[in-house]
Tab-separated table of C-alpha atoms in Angstrom:
chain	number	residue	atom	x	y	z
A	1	UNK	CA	43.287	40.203	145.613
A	2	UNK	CA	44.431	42.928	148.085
A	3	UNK	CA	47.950	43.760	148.210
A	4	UNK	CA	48.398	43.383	152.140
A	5	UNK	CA	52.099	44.197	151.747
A	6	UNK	CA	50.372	48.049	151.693
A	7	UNK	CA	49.555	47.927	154.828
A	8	UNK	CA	52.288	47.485	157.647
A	9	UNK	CA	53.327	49.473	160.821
A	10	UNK	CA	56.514	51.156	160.876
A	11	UNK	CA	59.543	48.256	161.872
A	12	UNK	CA	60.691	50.858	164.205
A	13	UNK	CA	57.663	50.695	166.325
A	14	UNK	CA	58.351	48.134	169.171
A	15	UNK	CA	61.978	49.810	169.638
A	16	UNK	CA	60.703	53.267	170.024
A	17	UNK	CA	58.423	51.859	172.550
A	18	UNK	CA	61.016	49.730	174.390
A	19	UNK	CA	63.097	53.118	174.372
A	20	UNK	CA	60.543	55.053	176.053
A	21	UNK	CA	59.497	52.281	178.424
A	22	UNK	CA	63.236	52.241	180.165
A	23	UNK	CA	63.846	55.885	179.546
A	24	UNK	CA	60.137	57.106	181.407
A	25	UNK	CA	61.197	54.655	184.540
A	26	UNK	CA	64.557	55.958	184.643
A	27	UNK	CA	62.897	59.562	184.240
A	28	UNK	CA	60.374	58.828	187.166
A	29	UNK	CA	63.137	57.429	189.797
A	30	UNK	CA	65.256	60.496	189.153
A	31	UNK	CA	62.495	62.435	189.291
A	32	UNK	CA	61.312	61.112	192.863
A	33	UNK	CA	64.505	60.960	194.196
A	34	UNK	CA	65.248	64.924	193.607
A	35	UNK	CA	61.798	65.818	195.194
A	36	UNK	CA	62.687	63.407	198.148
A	37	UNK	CA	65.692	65.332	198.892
A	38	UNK	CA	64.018	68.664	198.365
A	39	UNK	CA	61.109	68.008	200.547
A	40	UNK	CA	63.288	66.444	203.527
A	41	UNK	CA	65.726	69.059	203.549
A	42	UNK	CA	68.818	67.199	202.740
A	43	UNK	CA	69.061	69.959	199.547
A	44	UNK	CA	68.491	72.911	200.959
A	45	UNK	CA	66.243	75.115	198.957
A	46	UNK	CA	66.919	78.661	196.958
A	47	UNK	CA	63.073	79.630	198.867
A	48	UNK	CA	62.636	77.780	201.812
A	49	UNK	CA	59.250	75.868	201.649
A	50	UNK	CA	57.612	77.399	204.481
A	51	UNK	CA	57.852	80.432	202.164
A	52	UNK	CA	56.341	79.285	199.052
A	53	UNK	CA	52.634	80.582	199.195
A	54	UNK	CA	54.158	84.074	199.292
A	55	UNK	CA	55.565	83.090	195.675
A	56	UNK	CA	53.563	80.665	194.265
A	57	UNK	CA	50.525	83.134	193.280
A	58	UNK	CA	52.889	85.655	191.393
A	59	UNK	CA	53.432	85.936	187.989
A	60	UNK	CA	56.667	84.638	186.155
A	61	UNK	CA	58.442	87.823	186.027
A	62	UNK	CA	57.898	89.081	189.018
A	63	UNK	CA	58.446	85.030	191.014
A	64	UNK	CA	61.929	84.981	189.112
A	65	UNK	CA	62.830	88.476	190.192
A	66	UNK	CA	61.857	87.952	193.864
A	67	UNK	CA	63.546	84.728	194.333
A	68	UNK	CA	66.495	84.409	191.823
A	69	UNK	CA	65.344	80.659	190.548
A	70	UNK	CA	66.748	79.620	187.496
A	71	UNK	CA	65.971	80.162	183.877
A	72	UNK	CA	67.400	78.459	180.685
A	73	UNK	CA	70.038	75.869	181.549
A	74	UNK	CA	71.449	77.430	184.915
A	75	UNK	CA	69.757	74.947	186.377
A	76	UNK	CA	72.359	72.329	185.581
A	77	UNK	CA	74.953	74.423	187.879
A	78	UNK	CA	72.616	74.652	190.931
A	79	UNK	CA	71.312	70.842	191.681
A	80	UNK	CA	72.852	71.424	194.969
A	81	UNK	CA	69.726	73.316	195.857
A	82	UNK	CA	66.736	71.005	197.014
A	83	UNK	CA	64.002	73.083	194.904
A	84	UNK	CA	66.395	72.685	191.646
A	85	UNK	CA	66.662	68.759	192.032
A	86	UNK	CA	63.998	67.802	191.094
A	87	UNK	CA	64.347	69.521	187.796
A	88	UNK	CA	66.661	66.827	186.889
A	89	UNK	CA	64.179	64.245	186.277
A	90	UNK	CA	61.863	66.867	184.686
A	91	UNK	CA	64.983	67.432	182.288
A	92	UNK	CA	65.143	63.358	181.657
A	93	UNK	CA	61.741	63.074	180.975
A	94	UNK	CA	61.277	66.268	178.568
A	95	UNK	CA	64.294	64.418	176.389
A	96	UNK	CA	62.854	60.936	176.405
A	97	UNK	CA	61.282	61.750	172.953
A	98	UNK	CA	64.312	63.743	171.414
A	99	UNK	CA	66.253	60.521	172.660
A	100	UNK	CA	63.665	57.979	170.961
A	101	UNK	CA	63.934	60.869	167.341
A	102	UNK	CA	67.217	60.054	167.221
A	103	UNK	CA	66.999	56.473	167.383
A	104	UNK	CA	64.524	56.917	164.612
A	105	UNK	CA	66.368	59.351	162.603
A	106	UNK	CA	69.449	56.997	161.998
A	107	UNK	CA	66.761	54.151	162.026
A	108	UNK	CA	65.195	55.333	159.107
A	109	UNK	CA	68.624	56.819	157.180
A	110	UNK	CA	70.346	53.283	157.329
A	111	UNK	CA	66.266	51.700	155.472
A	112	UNK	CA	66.919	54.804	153.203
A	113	UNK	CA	63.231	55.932	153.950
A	114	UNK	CA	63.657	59.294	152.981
A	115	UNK	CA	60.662	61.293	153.597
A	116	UNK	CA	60.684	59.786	157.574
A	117	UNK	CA	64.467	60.909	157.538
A	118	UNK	CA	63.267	64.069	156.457
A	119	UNK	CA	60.588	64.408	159.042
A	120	UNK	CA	62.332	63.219	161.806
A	121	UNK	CA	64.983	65.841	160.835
A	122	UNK	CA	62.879	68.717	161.086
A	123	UNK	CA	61.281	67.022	164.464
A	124	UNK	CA	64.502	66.800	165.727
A	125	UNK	CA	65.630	70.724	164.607
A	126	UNK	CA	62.177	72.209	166.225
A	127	UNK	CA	63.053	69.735	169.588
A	128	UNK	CA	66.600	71.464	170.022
A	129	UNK	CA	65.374	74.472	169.658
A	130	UNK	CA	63.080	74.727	171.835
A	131	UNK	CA	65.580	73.133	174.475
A	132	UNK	CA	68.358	75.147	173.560
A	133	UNK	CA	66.529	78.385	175.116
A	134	UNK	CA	67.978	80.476	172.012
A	135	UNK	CA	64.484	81.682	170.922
A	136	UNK	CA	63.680	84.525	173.509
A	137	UNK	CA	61.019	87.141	173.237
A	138	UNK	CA	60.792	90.532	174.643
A	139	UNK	CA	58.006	91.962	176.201
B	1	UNK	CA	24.881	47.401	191.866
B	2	UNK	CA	25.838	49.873	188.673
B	3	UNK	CA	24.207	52.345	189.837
B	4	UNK	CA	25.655	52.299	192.986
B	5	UNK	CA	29.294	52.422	192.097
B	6	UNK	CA	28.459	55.134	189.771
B	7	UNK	CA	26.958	56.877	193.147
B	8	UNK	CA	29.902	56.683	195.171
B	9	UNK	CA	32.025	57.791	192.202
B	10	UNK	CA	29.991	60.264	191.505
B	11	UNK	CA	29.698	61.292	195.248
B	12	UNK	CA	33.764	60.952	195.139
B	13	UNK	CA	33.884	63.212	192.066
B	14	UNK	CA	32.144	65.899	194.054
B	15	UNK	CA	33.983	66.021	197.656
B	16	UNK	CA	37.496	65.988	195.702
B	17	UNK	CA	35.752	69.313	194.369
B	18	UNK	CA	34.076	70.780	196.836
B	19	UNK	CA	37.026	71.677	199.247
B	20	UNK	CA	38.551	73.772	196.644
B	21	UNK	CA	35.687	75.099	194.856
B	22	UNK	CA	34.521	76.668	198.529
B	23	UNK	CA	38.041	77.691	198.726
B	24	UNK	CA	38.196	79.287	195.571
B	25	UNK	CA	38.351	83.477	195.603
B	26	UNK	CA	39.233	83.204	199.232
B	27	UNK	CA	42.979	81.855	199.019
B	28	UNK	CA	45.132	84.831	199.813
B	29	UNK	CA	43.179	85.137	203.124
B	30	UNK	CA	43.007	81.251	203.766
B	31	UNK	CA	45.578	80.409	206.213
B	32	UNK	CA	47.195	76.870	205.504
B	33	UNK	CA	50.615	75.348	205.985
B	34	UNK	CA	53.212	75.154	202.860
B	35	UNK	CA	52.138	71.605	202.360
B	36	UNK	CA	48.453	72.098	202.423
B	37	UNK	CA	47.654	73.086	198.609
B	38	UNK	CA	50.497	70.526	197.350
B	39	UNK	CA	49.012	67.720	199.158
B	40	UNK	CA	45.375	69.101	197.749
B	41	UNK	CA	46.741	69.460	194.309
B	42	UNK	CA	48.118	65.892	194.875
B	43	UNK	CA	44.929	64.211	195.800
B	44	UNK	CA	43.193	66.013	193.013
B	45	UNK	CA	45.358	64.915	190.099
B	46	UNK	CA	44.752	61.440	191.484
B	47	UNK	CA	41.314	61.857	190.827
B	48	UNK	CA	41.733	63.646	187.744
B	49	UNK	CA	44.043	60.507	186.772
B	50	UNK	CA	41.132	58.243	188.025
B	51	UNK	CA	38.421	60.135	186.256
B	52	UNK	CA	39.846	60.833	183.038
B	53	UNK	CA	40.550	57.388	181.994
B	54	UNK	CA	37.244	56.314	182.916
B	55	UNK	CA	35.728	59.436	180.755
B	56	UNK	CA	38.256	59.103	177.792
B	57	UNK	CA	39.505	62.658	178.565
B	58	UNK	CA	42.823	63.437	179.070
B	59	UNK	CA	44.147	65.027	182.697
B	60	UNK	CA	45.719	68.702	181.376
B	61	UNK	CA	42.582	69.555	179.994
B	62	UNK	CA	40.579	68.904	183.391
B	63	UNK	CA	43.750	69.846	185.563
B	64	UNK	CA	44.352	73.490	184.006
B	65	UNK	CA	41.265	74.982	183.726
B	66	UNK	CA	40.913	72.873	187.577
B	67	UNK	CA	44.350	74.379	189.121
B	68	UNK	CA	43.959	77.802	187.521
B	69	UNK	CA	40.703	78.726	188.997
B	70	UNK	CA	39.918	76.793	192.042
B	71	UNK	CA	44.073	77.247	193.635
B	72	UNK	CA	46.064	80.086	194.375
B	73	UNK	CA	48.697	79.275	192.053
B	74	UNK	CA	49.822	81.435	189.175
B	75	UNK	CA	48.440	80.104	185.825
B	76	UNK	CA	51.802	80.545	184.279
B	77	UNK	CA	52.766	77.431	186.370
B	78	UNK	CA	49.675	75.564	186.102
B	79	UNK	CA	50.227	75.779	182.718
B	80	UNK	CA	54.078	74.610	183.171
B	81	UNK	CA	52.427	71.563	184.971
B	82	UNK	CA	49.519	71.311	182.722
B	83	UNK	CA	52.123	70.201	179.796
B	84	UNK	CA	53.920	67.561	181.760
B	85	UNK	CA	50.980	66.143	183.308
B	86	UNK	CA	50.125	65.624	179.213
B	87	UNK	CA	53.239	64.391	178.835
B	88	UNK	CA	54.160	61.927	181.603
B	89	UNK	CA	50.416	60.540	181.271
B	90	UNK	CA	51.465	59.314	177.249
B	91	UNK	CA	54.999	58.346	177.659
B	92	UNK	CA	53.388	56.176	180.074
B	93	UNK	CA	50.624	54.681	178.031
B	94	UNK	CA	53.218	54.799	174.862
B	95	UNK	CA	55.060	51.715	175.059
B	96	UNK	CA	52.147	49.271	175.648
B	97	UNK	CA	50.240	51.261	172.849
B	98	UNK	CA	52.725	51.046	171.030
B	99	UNK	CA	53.593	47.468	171.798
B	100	UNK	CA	49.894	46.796	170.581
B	101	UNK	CA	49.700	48.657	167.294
B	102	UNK	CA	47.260	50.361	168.517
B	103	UNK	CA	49.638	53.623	168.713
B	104	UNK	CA	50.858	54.360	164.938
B	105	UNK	CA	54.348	55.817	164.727
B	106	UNK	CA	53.331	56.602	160.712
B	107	UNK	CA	50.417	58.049	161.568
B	108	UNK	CA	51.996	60.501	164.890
B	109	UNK	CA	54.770	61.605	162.979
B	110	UNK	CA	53.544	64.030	160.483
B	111	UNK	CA	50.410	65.152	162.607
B	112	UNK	CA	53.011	65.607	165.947
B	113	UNK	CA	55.644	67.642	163.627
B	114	UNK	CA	53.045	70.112	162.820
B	115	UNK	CA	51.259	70.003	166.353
B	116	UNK	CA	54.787	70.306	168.367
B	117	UNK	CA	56.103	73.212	165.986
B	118	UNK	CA	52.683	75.368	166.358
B	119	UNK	CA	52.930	74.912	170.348
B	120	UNK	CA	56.307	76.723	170.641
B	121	UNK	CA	54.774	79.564	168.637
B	122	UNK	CA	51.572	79.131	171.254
B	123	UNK	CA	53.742	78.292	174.581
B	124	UNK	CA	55.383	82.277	173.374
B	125	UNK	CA	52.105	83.513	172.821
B	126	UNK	CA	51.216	82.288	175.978
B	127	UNK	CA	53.117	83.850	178.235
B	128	UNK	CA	53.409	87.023	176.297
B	129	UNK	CA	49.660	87.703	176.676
B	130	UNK	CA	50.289	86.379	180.318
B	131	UNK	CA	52.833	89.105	180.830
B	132	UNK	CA	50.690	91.508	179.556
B	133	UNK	CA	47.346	90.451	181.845
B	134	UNK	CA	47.021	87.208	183.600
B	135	UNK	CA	43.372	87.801	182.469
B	136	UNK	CA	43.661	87.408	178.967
B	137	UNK	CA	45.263	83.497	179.061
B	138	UNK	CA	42.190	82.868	182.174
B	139	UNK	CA	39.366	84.082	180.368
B	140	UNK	CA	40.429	82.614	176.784
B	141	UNK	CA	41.165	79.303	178.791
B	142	UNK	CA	37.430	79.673	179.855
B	143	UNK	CA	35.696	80.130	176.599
B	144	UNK	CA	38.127	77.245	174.718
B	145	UNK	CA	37.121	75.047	177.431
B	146	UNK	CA	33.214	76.208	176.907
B	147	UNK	CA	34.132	75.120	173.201
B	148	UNK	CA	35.803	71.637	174.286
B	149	UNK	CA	32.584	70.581	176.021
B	150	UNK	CA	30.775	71.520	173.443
B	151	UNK	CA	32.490	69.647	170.899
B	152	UNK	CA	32.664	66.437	173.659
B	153	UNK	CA	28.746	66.670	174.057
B	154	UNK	CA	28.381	66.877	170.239
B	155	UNK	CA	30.926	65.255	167.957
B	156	UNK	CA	30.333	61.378	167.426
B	157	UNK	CA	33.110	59.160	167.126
B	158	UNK	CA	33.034	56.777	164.146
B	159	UNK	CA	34.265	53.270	164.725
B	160	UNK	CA	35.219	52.298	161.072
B	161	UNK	CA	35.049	55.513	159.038
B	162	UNK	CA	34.805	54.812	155.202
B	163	UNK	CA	38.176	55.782	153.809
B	164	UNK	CA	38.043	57.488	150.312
B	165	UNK	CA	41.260	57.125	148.912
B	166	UNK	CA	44.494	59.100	150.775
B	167	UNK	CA	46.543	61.822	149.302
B	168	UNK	CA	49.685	62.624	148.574
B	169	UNK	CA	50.682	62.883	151.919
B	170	UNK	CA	49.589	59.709	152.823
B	171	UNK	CA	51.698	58.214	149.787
B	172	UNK	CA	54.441	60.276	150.669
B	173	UNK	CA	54.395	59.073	154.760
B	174	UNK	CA	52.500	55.693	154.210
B	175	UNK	CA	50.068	56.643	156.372
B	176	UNK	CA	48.876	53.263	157.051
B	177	UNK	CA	48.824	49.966	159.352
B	178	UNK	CA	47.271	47.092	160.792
B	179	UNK	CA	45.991	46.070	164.177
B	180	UNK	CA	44.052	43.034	165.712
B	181	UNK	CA	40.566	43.752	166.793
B	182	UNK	CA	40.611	41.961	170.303
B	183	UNK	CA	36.617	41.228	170.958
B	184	UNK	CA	36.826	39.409	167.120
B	185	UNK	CA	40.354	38.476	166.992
B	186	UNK	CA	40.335	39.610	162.949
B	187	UNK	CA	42.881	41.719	161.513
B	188	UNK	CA	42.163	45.001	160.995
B	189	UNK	CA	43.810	47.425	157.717
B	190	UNK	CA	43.501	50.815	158.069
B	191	UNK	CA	44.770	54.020	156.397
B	192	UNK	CA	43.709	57.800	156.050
B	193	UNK	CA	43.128	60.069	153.694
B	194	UNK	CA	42.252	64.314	153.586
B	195	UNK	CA	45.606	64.488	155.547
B	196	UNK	CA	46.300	67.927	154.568
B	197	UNK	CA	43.285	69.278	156.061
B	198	UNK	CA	43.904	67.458	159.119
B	199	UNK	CA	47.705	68.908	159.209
B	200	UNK	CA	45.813	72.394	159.282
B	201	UNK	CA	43.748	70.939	162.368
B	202	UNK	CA	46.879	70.331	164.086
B	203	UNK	CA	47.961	73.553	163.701
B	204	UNK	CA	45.293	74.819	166.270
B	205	UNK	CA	45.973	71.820	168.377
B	206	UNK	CA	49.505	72.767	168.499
B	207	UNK	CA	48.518	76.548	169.369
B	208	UNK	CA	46.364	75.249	172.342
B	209	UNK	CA	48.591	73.250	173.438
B	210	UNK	CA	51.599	75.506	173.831
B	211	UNK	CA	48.942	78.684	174.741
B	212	UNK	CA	47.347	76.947	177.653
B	213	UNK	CA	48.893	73.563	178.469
B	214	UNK	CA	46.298	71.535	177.770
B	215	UNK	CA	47.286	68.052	176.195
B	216	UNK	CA	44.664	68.655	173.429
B	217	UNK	CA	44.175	64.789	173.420
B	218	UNK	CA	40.337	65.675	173.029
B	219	UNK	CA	41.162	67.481	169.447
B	220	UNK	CA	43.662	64.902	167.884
B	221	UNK	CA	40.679	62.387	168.472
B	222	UNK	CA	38.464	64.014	166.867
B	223	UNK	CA	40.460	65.453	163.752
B	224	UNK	CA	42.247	61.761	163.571
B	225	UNK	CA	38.850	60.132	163.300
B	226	UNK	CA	36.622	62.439	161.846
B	227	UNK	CA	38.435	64.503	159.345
B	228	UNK	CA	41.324	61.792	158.607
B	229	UNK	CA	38.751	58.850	159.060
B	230	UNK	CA	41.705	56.733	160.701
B	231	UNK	CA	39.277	53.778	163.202
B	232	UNK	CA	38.367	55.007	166.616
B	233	UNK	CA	40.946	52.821	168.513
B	234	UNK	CA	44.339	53.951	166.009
B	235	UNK	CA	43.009	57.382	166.398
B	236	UNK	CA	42.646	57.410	170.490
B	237	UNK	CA	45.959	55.214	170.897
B	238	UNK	CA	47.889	57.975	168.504
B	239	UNK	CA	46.801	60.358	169.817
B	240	UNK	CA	47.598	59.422	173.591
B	241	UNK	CA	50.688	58.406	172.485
B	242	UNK	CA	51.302	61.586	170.194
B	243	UNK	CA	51.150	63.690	173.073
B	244	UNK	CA	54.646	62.918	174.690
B	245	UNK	CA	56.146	64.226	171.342
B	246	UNK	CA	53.954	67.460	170.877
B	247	UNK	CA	54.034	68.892	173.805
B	248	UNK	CA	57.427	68.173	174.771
B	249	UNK	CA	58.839	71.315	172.437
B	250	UNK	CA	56.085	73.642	174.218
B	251	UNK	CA	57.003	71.432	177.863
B	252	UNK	CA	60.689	72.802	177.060
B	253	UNK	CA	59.765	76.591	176.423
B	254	UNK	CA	57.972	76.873	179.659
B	255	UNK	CA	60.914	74.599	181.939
B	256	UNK	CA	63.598	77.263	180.548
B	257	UNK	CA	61.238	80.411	180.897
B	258	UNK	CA	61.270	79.464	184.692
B	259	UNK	CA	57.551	78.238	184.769
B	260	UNK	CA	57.944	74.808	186.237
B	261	UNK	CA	57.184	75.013	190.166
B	262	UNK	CA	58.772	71.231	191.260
B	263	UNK	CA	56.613	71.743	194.233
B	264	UNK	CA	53.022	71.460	191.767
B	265	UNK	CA	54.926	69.702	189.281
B	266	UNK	CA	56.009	66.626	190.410
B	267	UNK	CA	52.945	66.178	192.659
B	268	UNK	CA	50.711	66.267	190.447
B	269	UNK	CA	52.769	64.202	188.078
B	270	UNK	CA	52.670	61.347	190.302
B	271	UNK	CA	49.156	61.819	191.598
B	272	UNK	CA	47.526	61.385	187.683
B	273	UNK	CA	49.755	58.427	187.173
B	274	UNK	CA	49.145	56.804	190.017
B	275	UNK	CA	45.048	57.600	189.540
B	276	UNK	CA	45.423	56.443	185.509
B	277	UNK	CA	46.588	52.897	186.946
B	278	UNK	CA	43.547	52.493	189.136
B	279	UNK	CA	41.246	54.398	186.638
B	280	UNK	CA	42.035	52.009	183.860
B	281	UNK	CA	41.764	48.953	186.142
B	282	UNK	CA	38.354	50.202	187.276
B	283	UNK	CA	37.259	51.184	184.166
B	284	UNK	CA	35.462	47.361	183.589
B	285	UNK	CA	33.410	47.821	186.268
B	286	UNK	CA	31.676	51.163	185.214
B	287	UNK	CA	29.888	52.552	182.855
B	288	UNK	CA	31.985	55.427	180.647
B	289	UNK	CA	29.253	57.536	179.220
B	290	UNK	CA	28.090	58.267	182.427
B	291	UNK	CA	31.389	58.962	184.309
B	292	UNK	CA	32.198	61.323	180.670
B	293	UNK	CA	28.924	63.502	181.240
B	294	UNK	CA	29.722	63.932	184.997
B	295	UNK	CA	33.739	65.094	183.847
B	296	UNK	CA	32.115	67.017	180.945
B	297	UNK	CA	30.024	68.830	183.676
B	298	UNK	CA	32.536	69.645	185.617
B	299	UNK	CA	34.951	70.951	182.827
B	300	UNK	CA	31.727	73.031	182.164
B	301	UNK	CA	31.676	74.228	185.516
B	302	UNK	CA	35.445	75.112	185.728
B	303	UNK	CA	35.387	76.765	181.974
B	304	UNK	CA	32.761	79.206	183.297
B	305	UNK	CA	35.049	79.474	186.572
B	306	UNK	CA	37.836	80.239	184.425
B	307	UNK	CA	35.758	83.056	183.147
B	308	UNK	CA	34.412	84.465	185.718
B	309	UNK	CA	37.923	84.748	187.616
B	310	UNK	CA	39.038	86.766	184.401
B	311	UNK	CA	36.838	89.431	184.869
B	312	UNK	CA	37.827	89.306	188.751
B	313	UNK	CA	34.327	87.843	189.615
């Protein structure tokens, strides 16, 4: 007979999926509500929109020079401006997966399942990194 | 009746096209409000949304190659937008997925670690090549998406592949699971094996993604199913679902390089989620294979777009 007990989905499944469910609608609202105050002018903008197709077609270096918008984590210190807002919910949603790693990460240390601890670990190092902005390259 | 629906969608397909395909390598002259492109761009990803569920194909790899060479925006931000198009799409399709065991969290986790760390080498490859010549990220965009329809046209799906026996790896993670087949109600076991080659496939899926913004949905299908032999529905839930944690690393690189316009961002954000609702609603009513050869085509068309705009044709 087959040893079914060999085949089973991870316990931590249906929370990781609750997490994300809440987190992504949270994500979304903020999201919507930083682009409606952008695009009504309640925030006023670091480029004013009627400006933007002057921008929009330039390359990185040379938008970011012209217009002094944010790189790295400055953004955090200018959501007064309307075309920073919105950022916000872009933030929330990048971290909804870092968020549900966590989760998993003490999830899986307290069922002493050590080669998920160990993966989620290394998930969790290459996810801050990335965030963190200390990895730069020069051109 | 069929074929009438598939008329008007096809006939839909093409006039959400055609205004910026006539506008394309004409849009520094074409005189239009601030709004104009963003509320094109929005309309567009709705289709995209729309179109891509019905085909099976994920929306960054029709919106980039789409954005980059039929609107006036910088591919350094389509490709900004291109990764959280990916990864709003799957962190909404994740918990229902997920919910259903269709989505293994086993399965993602080793195949998403490998394919998340390879796109923040890729999302800095990216935009150092962009730095150096826009033209170098456009034309290889073009000739990987030549390759992606290719490998759509030509690589079958298996529904049950026969398993061998797994590996050490898939000891070591458990790679395994069960799910209920919902047109015969039985329970289905499943598990993997050559997972070590298909680690190495999501090393270039990683690259791709990071490099160009593409989701890469098309790839972890296909090395999930084929190589790893996990059944067709694990290995298109997974990989939907493995999306929102593989390109969130790359997604991260590109938001604090300054490459995430809000103003094509969160437009198109909400125009493929709001299309993937009514695509996957409609998607009883027509047939796929048909609506997948018509996307294919026009991924065709915008790879050899993609080209051509490279060497400023």
């Amino acid at each position: 007979m087959e040893d079914t007990s060999a085949f089973e989905n991870a316990s931590e499944q249906k929370l990781y999926a609750r997490i994300v469910y809440h987190t992504n609608h949270v994500g979304l609202f903020v999201l919507v509500a930083g682009f409606a105050l952008y695009l009504t002018g309640v925030l006023s903008p670091h480029v004013p929109l009627e400006d933007l197709p002057q921008y929009w077609s330039l390359p990185l270096n040379e938008y970011l020079e012209k217009t002094d918008a944010p790189t790295g984590w400055q953004w955090i210190s200018e959501l007064s401006y309307g075309d920073v807002a919105p950022l916000l919910g872009i933030a929330v949603l990048a971290s909804v997966t870092l968020l549900c790693y966590l989760v998993l990460f003490f999830q899986f240390l307290q069922r002493g399942a050590k080669s998920l601890v160990a993966i989620t670990a290394i998930e969790l190092f290459f996810m801050f990194l990335s965030a963190s902005n200390l990895i730069q390259i020069s051109h | 009746m069929k074929r009438s629906i598939l008329f008007k969608f096809g006939s839909l397909l093409f006039s959400l096209l055609s205004p910026s395909i006539l506008l394309a390598g004409s849009t520094a002259e074409f005189d239009m409000p601030w709004w104009g492109w963003p509320t094109i761009l929005f309309f567009t990803t709705f289709f995209i949304g729309v179109f891509g569920v019905m085909a099976g194909i994920g929306g960054g790899v029709l919106f980039v190659p789409l954005a980059s060479s039929f609107f006036p925006f910088h591919i350094d931000f389509v490709r900004g937008t291109g990764l959280f198009i990916a990864l709003g799409s799957s962190l909404a399709a994740a918990p229902h997925l997920l919910e259903k065991n269709l989505a293994s969290l086993k399965l993602a986790l080793p195949s998403a670690l490998v394919a998340s760390t390879f796109a923040i080498v890729g999302a800095f490859l990216g935009l150092w090549l962009s730095a150096l010549n826009p033209a170098y990220i456009q034309g290889s965009l073009g000739v990987t998406i030549i390759v992606i329809v290719f490998i759509m046209l030509f690589a079958k799906n298996s529904e049950h592949p026969d398993v061998t026996h797994g590996n050490y790896l898939t000891e070591l993670f458990q790679i395994n699971g069960i799910y209920t087949e919902e047109t015969t109600g039985k329970e289905v076991r499943w598990t993997v094996h050559k997972t070590t080659r298909g680690m190495l496939g999501f090393v270039i899926v990683g690259l791709l993604a990071g490099i160009f913004g593409l989701g890469a949905g098309w790839a972890n299908v296909a090395i999930l199913n084929l190589i790893m032999g996990a059944p067709v529905k694990i290995a298109v839930a997974t990989s939907s679902f493995a999306l929102s944690i593989t390109d969130s690393t790359a997604a991260w690189i590109y938001m604090n390089k300054g490459a995430v316009l809000p103003i094509l961002t969160v437009p198109s954000m909400v125009g493929i989620m709001l299309g993937a609702k009514i695509g996957s609603k409609l998607l009883p009513k027509v047939k796929p294979s048909v609506i997948r050869n018509m996307v294919i085509g026009v991924l065709f068309f915008a790879g050899v777009r993609s080209l051509m705009k490279a060497f400023g044709i």
